[in-house]
Amino acid sequence: MDGNSGERAELLTAWRLMCEAGSMAATYEANRPLCKYVHSTSRGHEAIQIATGLQLRSWDFVSPYYRDESMLLAMGFTPYELMLQLLAKADDPFSGGRSYYSHPNNRAADKPQIPHQSSATGMQVIPTTGIAQGLQYLEQIHSSLLKVGPEGELPVVICSLGDGSVTEGEVSEALQFAVLKQLPVIYLVQDNDWGISATAAEVRTMDAYEYAAGFKGLERMRVDGSDFTASYAAMETAISYVRHERKPILVQANVPLLGHHTSGVRKEWYRTAEDLEKHAANDPVPKLKALLLKHGVSEAELEEIERNAAADIKAAFDKAVQAPEPSPETVTEHIFAPAAVTVESGTRTPAGKSKVVMVDAALHAVEEIMQQYPEAILFGQDVGSRLGGVFREAATLGDKFGAHRVYNTAIQEAYIIGATTGLSAVGVKPIVEVQFADYIYPGFNQLVTEISKSCYLSNGKYPVQTLIRVPIGAYGGGGPYHSGSVESTLLTVKGIKVVYPSNAADMKGLMKAAFLDPNPVVMLEHKGLYWSKVPGTLDAMTIEPAADYLLPLGKGNIVQRAHPKDTAQGNALCIITYGMGVYWAKAAAKAYPGQVTIVDLRTLFPLDEELVFEMVQQHGKCLILTEEQLNNSFAQALAGRIQQHCFRFLDAPVFTMGALDLPAVPLNTGLEAAMLPTPAKVEAKIREVLAY
């Protein structure tokens, strides 16, 4: 803050904002029946939050946290806007009544950019680091997508978090990556010594400042977060450092906690009078008032600002209470952004071309994507130029596109998946890989908490464009940690799409469409089909489609049709399957010429229900075939839907067939074969269904 008059004006602004925040907290407490949705307030944290918010610019990015209302006020959001979210009103500018108080998002050009903010403690650190990762990449390629200030000032990223969340493993993954890549991000840790009812002494051996020392290359600062001038100076230094040096820093701000943890977990339930008194002694409000009095501001002027703030807050609250509730008809809006590819287009079978294996079709699809879209990047474990993926699915890409576009990560599935949220928010188009389906679970926090909910809870402002490639399936003794099927688990997550191609042409067309989709897509790629080495899978090799070929998600394919005569006479059935199941079905169907129609779903969500129901209604008999363990699976859920929608057309129950319900795929190939479906087992099941 330069000059006495400028400093005085800044202090008065801070005072007004503190008065507003304090009056908001008091209003919410006095109107608990009206403020029925759980919320937290910023009481005690106002100084560091206001000092931060006042210095952020419209081209910066910030991830505030659930008690950062003072930071939002300082960034220019009005109390009324915040109250609309508090009361879950229709005009809530952040989520349209879908998310908690102080869970903002913003794309308006006059304020800092805020991607969707979740409630899960510590989970925001990976997506926010992904924002910095994306900004760094846009800088490297001199992209027009990079927004800068009027004098070319580069953006900074601020990630706000509480001290209790620093012990989360995903915070470590984010810090590791930020330091490794030297990303332009500030981790602002507001340390109030409490994690709900647990004190710092109970649950941690060090504070965030001490913890940061373990990350070589991470600058760190400590500040009294209850002192506005100290906080302003600290954040001014941190922001300037990151804006110019483009390196990460952690700022630990010690603050008192003067409010409740949340409106539903009240401070008097677990804190002593002595503890509350100790925290009250550090209240930022009287500290700032004393400073202003020293600057010659009169008591009367400060009291007038306080009275005006209280009146403004009352008026805003009364108005917010009367604001309309969301219409129930809006509840299904913004689950997904509209798909970019809705019809099949381009050349699927170019003349004069040779057949290719699936892994090469995928490789060529990614190469063509990266040639066409400079914003596209690829990262994951071992996908860099040295190896090009453990299945060689990224071979040559690192050499062709450079280490800034194709690179290895550490073993950190949470970061690989979660960073795509931040990358997408700045316009980067990530393709990432989880090395084996069995290892997707460490990334599920990010997939469920951040990625899947972003479009819906931001009211459509922040869909996450990400393509997550996952080699899947069992063959040839891969064993219990490299052979699993995870589609049923994925399909319980709402807000993502799941694709499962069974041949090279579908692989390429779906890969392109999945990349262009503005929503998160998980692409399951069966390892046993990659090279068609498994007996009976040569048909997975096809002519490679042209570069312009696109296959929309949600469209199944009839691989083989029963003879119309057999269908009409009730001597036929349809097999609904995908992935390796297509080849088990084709092999088994040879024993029943003309009697078997095979439907390859190709996409598990969105599902081509129209095709499925049409085939079931035509045949009257149906077998759903999967590689997954059967109990409580996607296959059984689909069987239930078919029975509900096609009951009066059925001549037999809907049969399902899958792997044995074992906890894992055994290593021994004989045991593996005993667990999985095989053509012979499918043939026997067809016989059973047809005989019904």
XYZ file of C-alpha atoms in Angstrom:
692
model
C 0.000 0.000 0.000
C 1.704 3.155 -1.256
C 1.379 6.566 0.376
C -0.580 7.666 3.389
C -3.774 8.552 1.503
C -3.698 5.330 -0.514
C -3.013 3.274 2.576
C -5.779 5.038 4.484
C -8.266 4.367 1.667
C -7.256 0.712 1.512
C -7.643 0.364 5.266
C -11.095 1.951 5.129
C -12.110 -0.441 2.352
C -10.912 -3.326 4.489
C -12.857 -1.944 7.442
C -16.048 -1.720 5.407
C -15.617 -5.286 4.194
C -14.917 -6.541 7.711
C -18.050 -4.792 8.946
C -20.074 -6.392 6.166
C -18.692 -9.845 6.898
C -19.298 -9.439 10.625
C -22.825 -8.213 10.069
C -23.512 -11.117 7.706
C -22.351 -13.626 10.321
C -24.494 -11.954 12.989
C -27.516 -11.867 10.682
C -27.202 -15.557 9.861
C -26.918 -16.428 13.549
C -29.951 -14.309 14.442
C -32.015 -15.933 11.690
C -31.125 -19.590 12.089
C -34.583 -20.896 11.109
C -34.285 -19.049 7.785
C -30.610 -19.951 7.277
C -31.437 -23.627 7.419
C -28.747 -24.888 5.045
C -25.349 -25.660 6.538
C -22.838 -22.836 6.243
C -19.647 -21.396 7.673
C -18.570 -17.798 8.074
C -15.214 -16.070 7.934
C -15.171 -14.618 11.450
C -11.554 -14.476 12.570
C -10.216 -15.010 9.049
C -11.281 -11.653 7.617
C -7.887 -9.915 7.511
C -5.957 -12.441 5.427
C -8.950 -13.056 3.170
C -9.615 -9.401 2.439
C -5.907 -8.717 1.963
C -5.852 -11.492 -0.618
C -9.084 -10.660 -2.429
C -8.246 -6.993 -2.862
C -5.052 -7.843 -4.723
C -6.432 -10.376 -7.172
C -7.082 -9.293 -10.733
C -9.661 -10.408 -13.258
C -7.116 -12.494 -15.169
C -6.101 -14.399 -12.037
C -7.540 -17.700 -10.849
C -8.545 -18.532 -7.311
C -10.039 -21.465 -5.453
C -11.653 -20.036 -2.318
C -12.807 -22.365 0.394
C -16.043 -22.804 2.305
C -15.426 -20.054 4.877
C -13.856 -17.557 2.455
C -16.797 -15.154 2.212
C -14.581 -12.178 3.122
C -12.283 -13.016 0.222
C -15.281 -13.115 -2.106
C -16.495 -9.750 -0.837
C -13.049 -8.285 -1.445
C -13.083 -9.652 -5.002
C -16.273 -7.752 -5.715
C -19.093 -10.195 -5.074
C -21.982 -8.561 -3.264
C -23.479 -9.728 0.028
C -26.764 -10.261 -1.802
C -25.132 -12.628 -4.299
C -23.582 -14.630 -1.477
C -26.889 -14.731 0.395
C -28.688 -16.127 -2.633
C -26.397 -19.130 -2.365
C -26.734 -19.249 1.428
C -30.499 -19.615 1.029
C -30.235 -21.868 -2.084
C -32.285 -19.499 -4.224
C -32.954 -19.706 -7.940
C -30.826 -16.655 -8.723
C -27.793 -17.949 -6.828
C -25.159 -16.850 -9.398
C -22.884 -19.744 -8.612
C -24.999 -22.890 -8.608
C -28.662 -21.960 -8.968
C -29.458 -23.273 -5.509
C -27.506 -26.514 -5.814
C -24.499 -25.969 -3.607
C -23.541 -24.673 -0.166
C -22.765 -21.132 0.893
C -19.365 -19.836 -0.170
C -18.913 -22.531 -2.809
C -18.406 -20.130 -5.705
C -17.562 -20.352 -9.354
C -17.138 -17.492 -11.773
C -16.470 -16.861 -15.431
C -17.445 -13.167 -15.454
C -14.675 -11.116 -17.007
C -14.619 -8.412 -14.317
C -13.570 -10.662 -11.439
C -10.972 -13.380 -10.829
C -11.854 -16.674 -12.456
C -13.144 -19.363 -10.079
C -13.698 -22.957 -11.204
C -16.204 -25.120 -9.332
C -15.399 -25.450 -5.621
C -16.252 -28.602 -3.681
C -16.585 -29.230 0.046
C -14.156 -32.134 0.301
C -11.238 -30.964 2.428
C -7.975 -30.827 0.530
C -9.446 -32.120 -2.719
C -9.373 -28.635 -4.261
C -5.573 -28.523 -4.175
C -5.108 -30.887 -7.127
C -7.571 -29.168 -9.500
C -6.145 -25.773 -8.549
C -2.621 -26.967 -9.208
C -3.969 -28.209 -12.535
C -4.988 -24.629 -13.315
C -1.380 -23.533 -12.786
C -0.189 -26.467 -14.885
C -2.490 -25.329 -17.664
C -1.412 -21.709 -17.467
C 2.221 -22.730 -17.684
C 1.497 -24.737 -20.813
C -0.421 -21.877 -22.441
C 2.553 -19.635 -21.728
C 4.926 -22.165 -23.305
C 2.968 -22.327 -26.564
C 2.120 -18.588 -26.585
C -1.572 -19.420 -26.758
C -4.219 -16.777 -27.305
C -6.219 -18.596 -24.620
C -3.884 -17.153 -21.971
C -5.531 -14.075 -20.487
C -3.149 -11.401 -19.203
C -3.395 -7.915 -17.730
C -3.399 -4.644 -19.708
C 0.383 -4.403 -19.395
C 0.908 -8.073 -20.132
C 0.790 -9.079 -16.455
C 0.695 -12.855 -16.161
C -1.983 -14.594 -14.086
C -1.418 -16.140 -10.704
C -3.337 -18.979 -9.097
C -4.353 -18.987 -5.446
C -5.464 -22.124 -3.673
C -7.056 -21.504 -0.287
C -7.132 -24.338 2.228
C -7.377 -24.944 5.940
C -4.593 -26.314 8.088
C -6.561 -29.484 8.789
C -6.576 -30.456 5.119
C -2.811 -30.241 4.675
C -2.458 -33.766 6.058
C -4.428 -35.149 3.094
C -2.321 -37.296 0.776
C -3.670 -35.517 -2.279
C -2.245 -32.229 -1.000
C 1.165 -33.882 -1.056
C 0.649 -35.032 -4.652
C -0.222 -31.481 -5.690
C 2.718 -29.880 -3.885
C 5.077 -32.456 -5.367
C 3.903 -31.705 -8.899
C 3.893 -27.923 -8.399
C 7.464 -27.931 -7.205
C 8.632 -30.415 -9.823
C 7.195 -28.327 -12.658
C 7.665 -24.946 -10.920
C 4.082 -23.832 -11.363
C 2.715 -20.312 -10.711
C 0.556 -21.110 -7.680
C 0.125 -19.773 -4.137
C -1.080 -22.179 -1.475
C -2.730 -20.011 1.150
C -3.162 -22.042 4.332
C -5.464 -20.439 6.903
C -4.399 -22.047 10.151
C -6.898 -21.574 12.982
C -5.616 -24.543 15.004
C -8.870 -26.457 14.703
C -10.139 -29.233 12.415
C -13.760 -29.347 13.518
C -13.321 -30.570 17.096
C -9.729 -31.790 16.744
C -6.898 -29.498 17.776
C -3.678 -29.260 15.823
C -1.773 -30.851 18.685
C -3.971 -33.943 18.446
C -3.689 -34.641 14.753
C -0.422 -33.341 13.297
C 3.253 -33.222 14.074
C 3.972 -30.008 12.176
C 2.201 -27.018 10.708
C 1.974 -26.217 7.010
C 5.032 -23.975 7.046
C 7.161 -26.760 8.525
C 5.621 -29.305 6.170
C 6.461 -27.154 3.146
C 10.144 -27.376 4.002
C 10.059 -30.981 2.837
C 9.276 -29.911 -0.734
C 12.568 -28.744 -2.152
C 12.010 -25.615 -4.214
C 8.758 -24.567 -2.562
C 9.083 -21.066 -1.147
C 7.255 -20.488 2.123
C 6.123 -17.642 4.346
C 4.480 -17.221 7.734
C 2.187 -14.330 8.549
C -0.116 -13.179 11.318
C -3.377 -13.557 9.420
C -5.274 -11.478 11.957
C -3.180 -8.390 11.160
C -4.467 -6.742 7.990
C -1.356 -4.749 7.123
C 0.948 -7.724 7.710
C -1.394 -9.909 5.662
C -1.555 -7.369 2.846
C 2.223 -7.079 2.703
C 2.685 -10.861 2.777
C 0.198 -11.478 -0.012
C 1.603 -8.571 -2.014
C 5.016 -10.247 -1.809
C 3.660 -13.700 -2.631
C 1.557 -12.504 -5.566
C 4.427 -10.474 -7.003
C 6.784 -13.451 -6.626
C 4.471 -15.803 -8.486
C 3.411 -13.233 -11.095
C 7.012 -12.548 -12.070
C 9.049 -15.606 -11.075
C 6.357 -18.165 -12.056
C 7.195 -20.419 -9.133
C 5.111 -21.880 -6.289
C 4.917 -20.570 -2.743
C 3.060 -21.580 0.411
C 1.786 -18.891 2.774
C 0.759 -19.994 6.253
C -1.552 -17.463 7.882
C -2.276 -17.958 11.579
C -5.818 -16.852 12.350
C -8.342 -17.161 15.157
C -11.552 -19.109 14.716
C -14.313 -16.897 16.101
C -17.342 -18.524 14.517
C -18.697 -22.027 14.568
C -17.100 -24.726 12.445
C -20.385 -24.737 10.571
C -23.901 -23.761 11.488
C -24.510 -27.418 12.265
C -21.392 -27.997 14.389
C -21.405 -25.261 16.971
C -18.329 -24.048 18.823
C -19.810 -24.368 22.290
C -20.176 -28.128 21.806
C -16.451 -28.777 21.949
C -14.514 -25.588 22.798
C -13.829 -24.278 26.269
C -14.431 -20.734 27.422
C -10.662 -20.346 27.810
C -10.055 -21.377 24.213
C -12.718 -19.027 22.891
C -11.267 -16.186 24.956
C -7.778 -16.914 23.624
C -9.003 -16.742 20.012
C -11.074 -13.614 20.669
C -7.922 -11.803 21.773
C -6.713 -12.044 18.159
C -9.901 -10.745 16.542
C -8.868 -8.871 13.346
C -11.698 -6.340 13.647
C -10.566 -4.426 16.773
C -6.975 -4.661 15.524
C -7.888 -2.908 12.292
C -10.042 -0.390 14.130
C -7.134 0.533 16.409
C -4.892 0.996 13.374
C -7.404 3.249 11.663
C -7.728 5.379 14.780
C -3.944 5.778 14.727
C -4.242 6.935 11.102
C -6.514 9.737 12.226
C -9.840 8.238 11.262
C -12.440 9.269 13.801
C -14.454 6.882 15.912
C -17.592 8.465 14.492
C -16.569 7.766 10.898
C -15.803 4.118 11.705
C -19.103 3.717 13.504
C -20.953 5.253 10.571
C -19.349 2.742 8.198
C -20.347 -0.021 10.598
C -23.952 1.213 10.783
C -24.200 1.548 7.026
C -22.830 -1.956 6.582
C -25.383 -3.355 9.018
C -28.212 -1.567 7.216
C -26.994 -2.760 3.819
C -26.713 -6.334 5.049
C -30.205 -6.256 6.531
C -31.641 -4.963 3.275
C -29.735 -7.560 1.252
C -30.842 -10.358 3.552
C -34.486 -9.309 3.505
C -34.347 -9.184 -0.282
C -32.633 -12.582 -0.509
C -35.226 -14.179 1.772
C -37.948 -13.021 -0.624
C -36.087 -14.174 -3.747
C -37.707 -17.034 -5.687
C -36.901 -20.671 -5.056
C -35.490 -22.760 -7.924
C -38.077 -24.357 -10.169
C -38.151 -28.157 -9.750
C -38.037 -28.396 -13.539
C -34.433 -27.161 -13.478
C -33.158 -30.048 -11.351
C -31.980 -32.067 -14.363
C -30.291 -29.194 -16.178
C -26.514 -29.071 -16.730
C -25.685 -32.673 -15.884
C -23.630 -32.555 -19.068
C -22.702 -29.881 -21.554
C -24.144 -30.603 -25.029
C -22.104 -33.230 -26.872
C -19.942 -31.965 -29.722
C -20.336 -35.108 -31.848
C -23.883 -36.389 -32.371
C -23.738 -38.125 -35.773
C -21.280 -40.516 -37.359
C -19.200 -38.739 -39.974
C -16.056 -39.133 -42.045
C -14.666 -42.200 -43.749
C -14.747 -45.355 -41.639
C -13.236 -47.706 -44.253
C -10.894 -45.887 -46.642
C -10.095 -47.761 -49.849
C -6.720 -49.382 -50.283
C -5.777 -49.405 -46.611
C -4.510 -52.314 -44.515
C -5.969 -53.502 -41.248
C -4.457 -52.186 -38.024
C -4.527 -53.406 -34.447
C -6.532 -51.477 -31.862
C -3.522 -50.079 -30.052
C -2.252 -48.501 -33.271
C -5.657 -47.052 -34.099
C -5.673 -45.389 -30.687
C -2.111 -44.174 -31.106
C -2.873 -42.653 -34.496
C -6.051 -41.041 -33.158
C -4.112 -39.278 -30.404
C -1.406 -38.235 -32.861
C -3.977 -36.711 -35.204
C -5.657 -34.959 -32.282
C -2.386 -33.428 -31.137
C -1.557 -32.313 -34.657
C -4.905 -30.555 -34.980
C -5.286 -29.135 -31.464
C -2.288 -27.341 -29.955
C -4.125 -27.227 -26.609
C -4.037 -31.038 -26.383
C -1.549 -32.632 -23.999
C -0.941 -36.218 -22.877
C 0.459 -37.309 -19.536
C 0.490 -40.250 -17.173
C 2.821 -42.917 -15.869
C 5.479 -43.987 -18.404
C 3.807 -42.394 -21.427
C 6.813 -40.156 -22.143
C 9.264 -40.579 -25.010
C 11.504 -43.089 -23.255
C 8.860 -45.853 -23.228
C 5.650 -44.532 -24.740
C 3.398 -46.435 -22.365
C 3.691 -49.928 -20.954
C 1.475 -51.111 -23.842
C 3.286 -48.854 -26.328
C 0.008 -47.020 -26.747
C 1.851 -43.677 -26.759
C 4.923 -44.813 -28.695
C 6.682 -42.013 -30.654
C 4.331 -39.290 -29.385
C 6.869 -37.867 -26.940
C 9.463 -37.529 -29.686
C 6.998 -36.019 -32.124
C 5.389 -33.456 -29.839
C 8.004 -32.717 -27.193
C 8.277 -33.148 -23.450
C 6.058 -30.123 -22.786
C 3.096 -31.923 -24.403
C 3.747 -35.606 -23.691
C 5.311 -36.434 -20.347
C 5.590 -38.826 -17.454
C 4.121 -38.286 -14.026
C 4.944 -39.854 -10.718
C 2.758 -42.660 -9.395
C -0.098 -40.367 -8.389
C -3.400 -41.343 -9.953
C -5.278 -38.700 -7.963
C -3.188 -35.958 -9.540
C -3.328 -37.476 -13.021
C -7.124 -37.526 -12.947
C -7.872 -34.488 -10.782
C -5.539 -32.040 -12.502
C -7.644 -32.300 -15.634
C -10.332 -30.248 -13.879
C -8.013 -27.251 -13.659
C -6.479 -27.826 -17.076
C -9.915 -27.859 -18.665
C -10.893 -24.664 -16.823
C -8.172 -22.689 -18.629
C -8.806 -24.236 -22.043
C -6.164 -26.957 -22.150
C -7.481 -30.280 -23.505
C -5.930 -33.117 -21.488
C -5.657 -36.774 -22.424
C -4.412 -38.748 -19.441
C -3.783 -42.380 -18.706
C -4.237 -44.601 -15.682
C -1.817 -47.441 -16.296
C -4.182 -50.266 -15.291
C -7.875 -50.230 -14.426
C -7.021 -51.750 -11.030
C -5.199 -48.524 -10.143
C -7.995 -46.090 -10.903
C -9.258 -46.193 -7.317
C -6.753 -43.673 -5.864
C -8.174 -41.218 -8.406
C -11.791 -41.811 -7.473
C -11.851 -38.958 -4.951
C -11.130 -36.538 -7.771
C -13.362 -38.248 -10.312
C -16.375 -38.271 -7.988
C -15.875 -35.125 -5.913
C -14.470 -32.715 -8.444
C -14.822 -33.849 -12.040
C -18.271 -35.438 -12.129
C -20.015 -32.638 -10.212
C -18.361 -29.607 -11.791
C -20.779 -29.000 -14.654
C -23.889 -29.598 -12.556
C -22.875 -27.591 -9.494
C -21.510 -24.688 -11.537
C -24.822 -24.463 -13.418
C -23.072 -25.380 -16.638
C -20.225 -22.881 -16.376
C -17.454 -25.412 -15.809
C -17.922 -28.724 -17.583
C -14.685 -30.684 -17.454
C -13.307 -31.692 -20.819
C -11.054 -34.636 -20.116
C -10.296 -37.962 -21.759
C -9.111 -40.576 -19.269
C -7.666 -43.693 -20.916
C -7.768 -46.894 -18.861
C -6.337 -50.239 -20.074
C -8.654 -52.909 -18.681
C -9.442 -56.603 -18.601
C -7.868 -60.005 -18.069
C -5.895 -62.235 -20.382
C -2.906 -64.527 -20.134
C -2.010 -64.406 -16.443
C -2.053 -60.684 -15.682
C -2.924 -61.508 -12.109
C -5.001 -59.868 -9.393
C -3.772 -56.275 -9.765
C -3.531 -55.935 -13.541
C -6.633 -57.722 -14.809
C -9.625 -56.149 -13.117
C -12.808 -54.797 -14.659
C -14.124 -51.559 -13.181
C -16.990 -50.493 -15.392
C -19.735 -51.094 -12.830
C -17.880 -48.960 -10.313
C -17.440 -46.188 -12.866
C -21.056 -46.339 -13.924
C -22.236 -45.521 -10.409
C -20.622 -42.098 -10.843
C -23.095 -39.647 -12.326
C -21.712 -36.898 -14.531
C -19.136 -38.924 -16.459
C -19.309 -40.903 -19.701
C -17.865 -44.401 -20.131
C -16.761 -45.803 -23.487
C -15.626 -49.383 -24.238
C -14.635 -50.055 -27.893
C -14.078 -53.583 -29.204
C -12.262 -52.988 -32.517
C -9.807 -50.630 -34.158
C -12.316 -48.604 -36.179
C -14.552 -47.998 -33.172
C -11.492 -47.200 -31.075
C -10.409 -44.420 -33.383
C -13.854 -42.946 -33.988
C -14.808 -43.029 -30.316
C -11.423 -41.659 -29.232
C -11.895 -38.615 -31.440
C -15.475 -38.060 -30.282
C -14.503 -38.534 -26.637
C -11.751 -35.954 -26.980
C -14.135 -33.442 -28.560
C -16.828 -34.027 -25.953
C -16.896 -31.104 -23.486
C -17.589 -33.565 -20.664
C -15.412 -36.083 -18.789
C -15.028 -39.373 -20.655
C -13.382 -42.532 -19.340
C -12.256 -44.766 -22.196
C -11.847 -48.415 -21.236
C -9.454 -50.213 -23.586
C -9.179 -54.002 -23.309
C -5.563 -55.080 -23.163
C -6.421 -58.460 -24.695
C -7.751 -56.717 -27.808
C -4.892 -54.238 -28.236
C -2.890 -56.517 -30.562
C -5.466 -59.263 -31.323
C -3.127 -61.849 -29.833
C -5.892 -63.631 -27.937
C -7.300 -66.495 -30.049
C -10.543 -65.482 -31.742
C -9.942 -61.722 -31.638
C -8.534 -61.112 -35.123
C -11.719 -59.226 -36.018
C -10.611 -56.511 -33.583
C -8.213 -55.571 -36.378
C -9.967 -53.394 -38.963
C -9.180 -50.983 -41.745
C -8.131 -47.794 -39.992
C -10.648 -44.979 -40.452
C -9.571 -41.725 -42.031
C -8.509 -38.795 -39.878
C -11.939 -37.196 -40.240
C -13.873 -40.177 -38.851
C -16.032 -39.521 -35.793
C -18.248 -42.030 -34.006
C -20.688 -40.461 -31.539
C -20.910 -41.750 -28.002
C -24.075 -43.625 -27.108
C -24.527 -45.535 -30.372
C -24.402 -49.333 -30.250
C -23.666 -51.611 -33.191
C -25.208 -54.839 -34.467
C -22.170 -57.030 -35.037
C -24.141 -60.026 -36.261
C -27.823 -60.563 -37.086
C -29.858 -63.706 -36.651
C -31.748 -64.921 -39.700
C -35.136 -63.190 -39.963
C -36.882 -66.571 -40.244
C -35.372 -67.837 -36.975
C -36.174 -64.537 -35.290
C -39.779 -64.636 -36.471
C -40.207 -68.239 -35.293
C -38.807 -67.517 -31.840
C -35.718 -69.626 -32.416
C -33.238 -66.775 -31.960
C -31.828 -64.645 -29.174
C -29.842 -61.451 -28.884
C -26.605 -61.134 -26.930
C -25.940 -57.688 -25.488
C -22.243 -57.292 -24.783
C -19.109 -55.176 -25.193
C -15.320 -55.466 -25.176
C -14.007 -59.032 -25.078
C -17.578 -60.269 -24.756
C -18.110 -59.522 -28.455
C -15.547 -62.185 -29.386
C -16.757 -64.756 -26.902
C -20.244 -64.269 -28.342
C -19.098 -64.516 -31.960
C -17.176 -67.727 -31.290
C -20.050 -69.293 -29.380
C -22.638 -68.259 -31.988
C -20.962 -70.423 -34.631
C -22.671 -73.416 -33.016
C -26.070 -71.792 -33.666
C -25.991 -70.487 -37.246
C -28.730 -67.979 -37.936
C -29.966 -67.959 -34.343
C -27.844 -65.278 -32.655
C -27.874 -61.497 -32.964
C -24.928 -59.786 -31.259
C -25.132 -56.170 -30.100
C -21.881 -54.381 -29.233
C -22.798 -51.529 -26.891
C -19.548 -49.616 -27.598
C -20.578 -46.964 -25.035
C -21.794 -47.971 -21.581
C -22.933 -44.450 -20.695
C -24.695 -42.927 -22.478
C -26.255 -46.272 -23.356
C -28.024 -46.989 -26.627
C -31.213 -48.133 -24.910
C -33.221 -47.703 -28.079
C -31.145 -50.324 -29.904
C -31.079 -52.663 -26.915
C -34.838 -52.562 -26.384
C -35.496 -52.922 -30.124
C -33.369 -56.063 -30.350
C -34.902 -57.586 -27.217
C -38.414 -56.915 -28.496
C -37.599 -58.504 -31.853
C -36.080 -61.662 -30.366
C -37.955 -62.186 -27.112
C -34.867 -63.795 -25.603
C -31.755 -62.016 -24.395
C -28.371 -62.753 -22.834
C -26.252 -59.970 -21.362
C -22.599 -60.962 -21.453
C -19.819 -59.242 -19.488
C -16.288 -59.930 -18.314
C -17.042 -58.412 -14.929
C -17.952 -60.316 -11.807
C -21.687 -60.621 -12.131
C -23.231 -59.917 -8.740
C -24.506 -56.310 -8.447
C -22.952 -55.455 -11.797
C -23.834 -53.187 -14.711
C -24.994 -56.316 -16.540
C -27.522 -57.159 -13.850
C -28.716 -53.558 -13.685
C -29.226 -53.578 -17.454
C -31.160 -56.832 -17.164
C -33.527 -55.141 -14.745
C -34.103 -52.234 -17.108
C -34.780 -54.594 -19.991
C -37.283 -56.583 -17.942
C -39.042 -53.358 -16.947
C -39.263 -51.897 -20.460
C -39.624 -55.076 -22.534
C -41.538 -57.403 -20.211
C -44.484 -58.086 -22.497
C -42.150 -58.995 -25.379
C -40.077 -61.528 -23.427
C -40.341 -65.269 -23.954
C -37.813 -65.980 -21.193
C -36.155 -64.178 -18.292
C -33.289 -61.889 -19.237
C -30.187 -63.998 -18.682
C -26.854 -62.601 -17.547
C -23.400 -64.121 -17.713
C -20.093 -62.867 -16.366
C -17.052 -63.788 -14.337
C -17.299 -65.668 -11.082
C -17.856 -63.467 -8.035
C -14.262 -63.565 -6.815
C -12.396 -60.680 -5.148
C -9.682 -60.701 -7.811
C -8.518 -62.398 -10.992
C -6.144 -65.256 -10.046
C -2.630 -65.246 -11.461
C -2.581 -68.872 -12.608
C -3.909 -69.063 -16.172
C -5.976 -72.147 -15.416
C -7.645 -70.420 -12.496
C -8.107 -67.306 -14.611
C -9.907 -69.346 -17.274
C -12.078 -70.935 -14.607
C -13.137 -67.495 -13.423
C -13.837 -65.826 -16.779
C -16.437 -66.498 -19.443
C -15.163 -68.480 -22.444
C -16.697 -69.312 -25.821
C -17.565 -72.785 -24.550
C -19.330 -71.392 -21.481
C -21.204 -68.882 -23.619
C -22.222 -71.615 -26.039
C -23.741 -73.593 -23.160
C -25.583 -70.495 -21.922
C -27.005 -69.848 -25.410
C -28.327 -73.384 -25.435
C -30.005 -72.788 -22.075
C -31.653 -69.561 -23.199
C -32.863 -70.923 -26.531
C -34.356 -73.961 -24.813
C -36.388 -71.876 -22.395
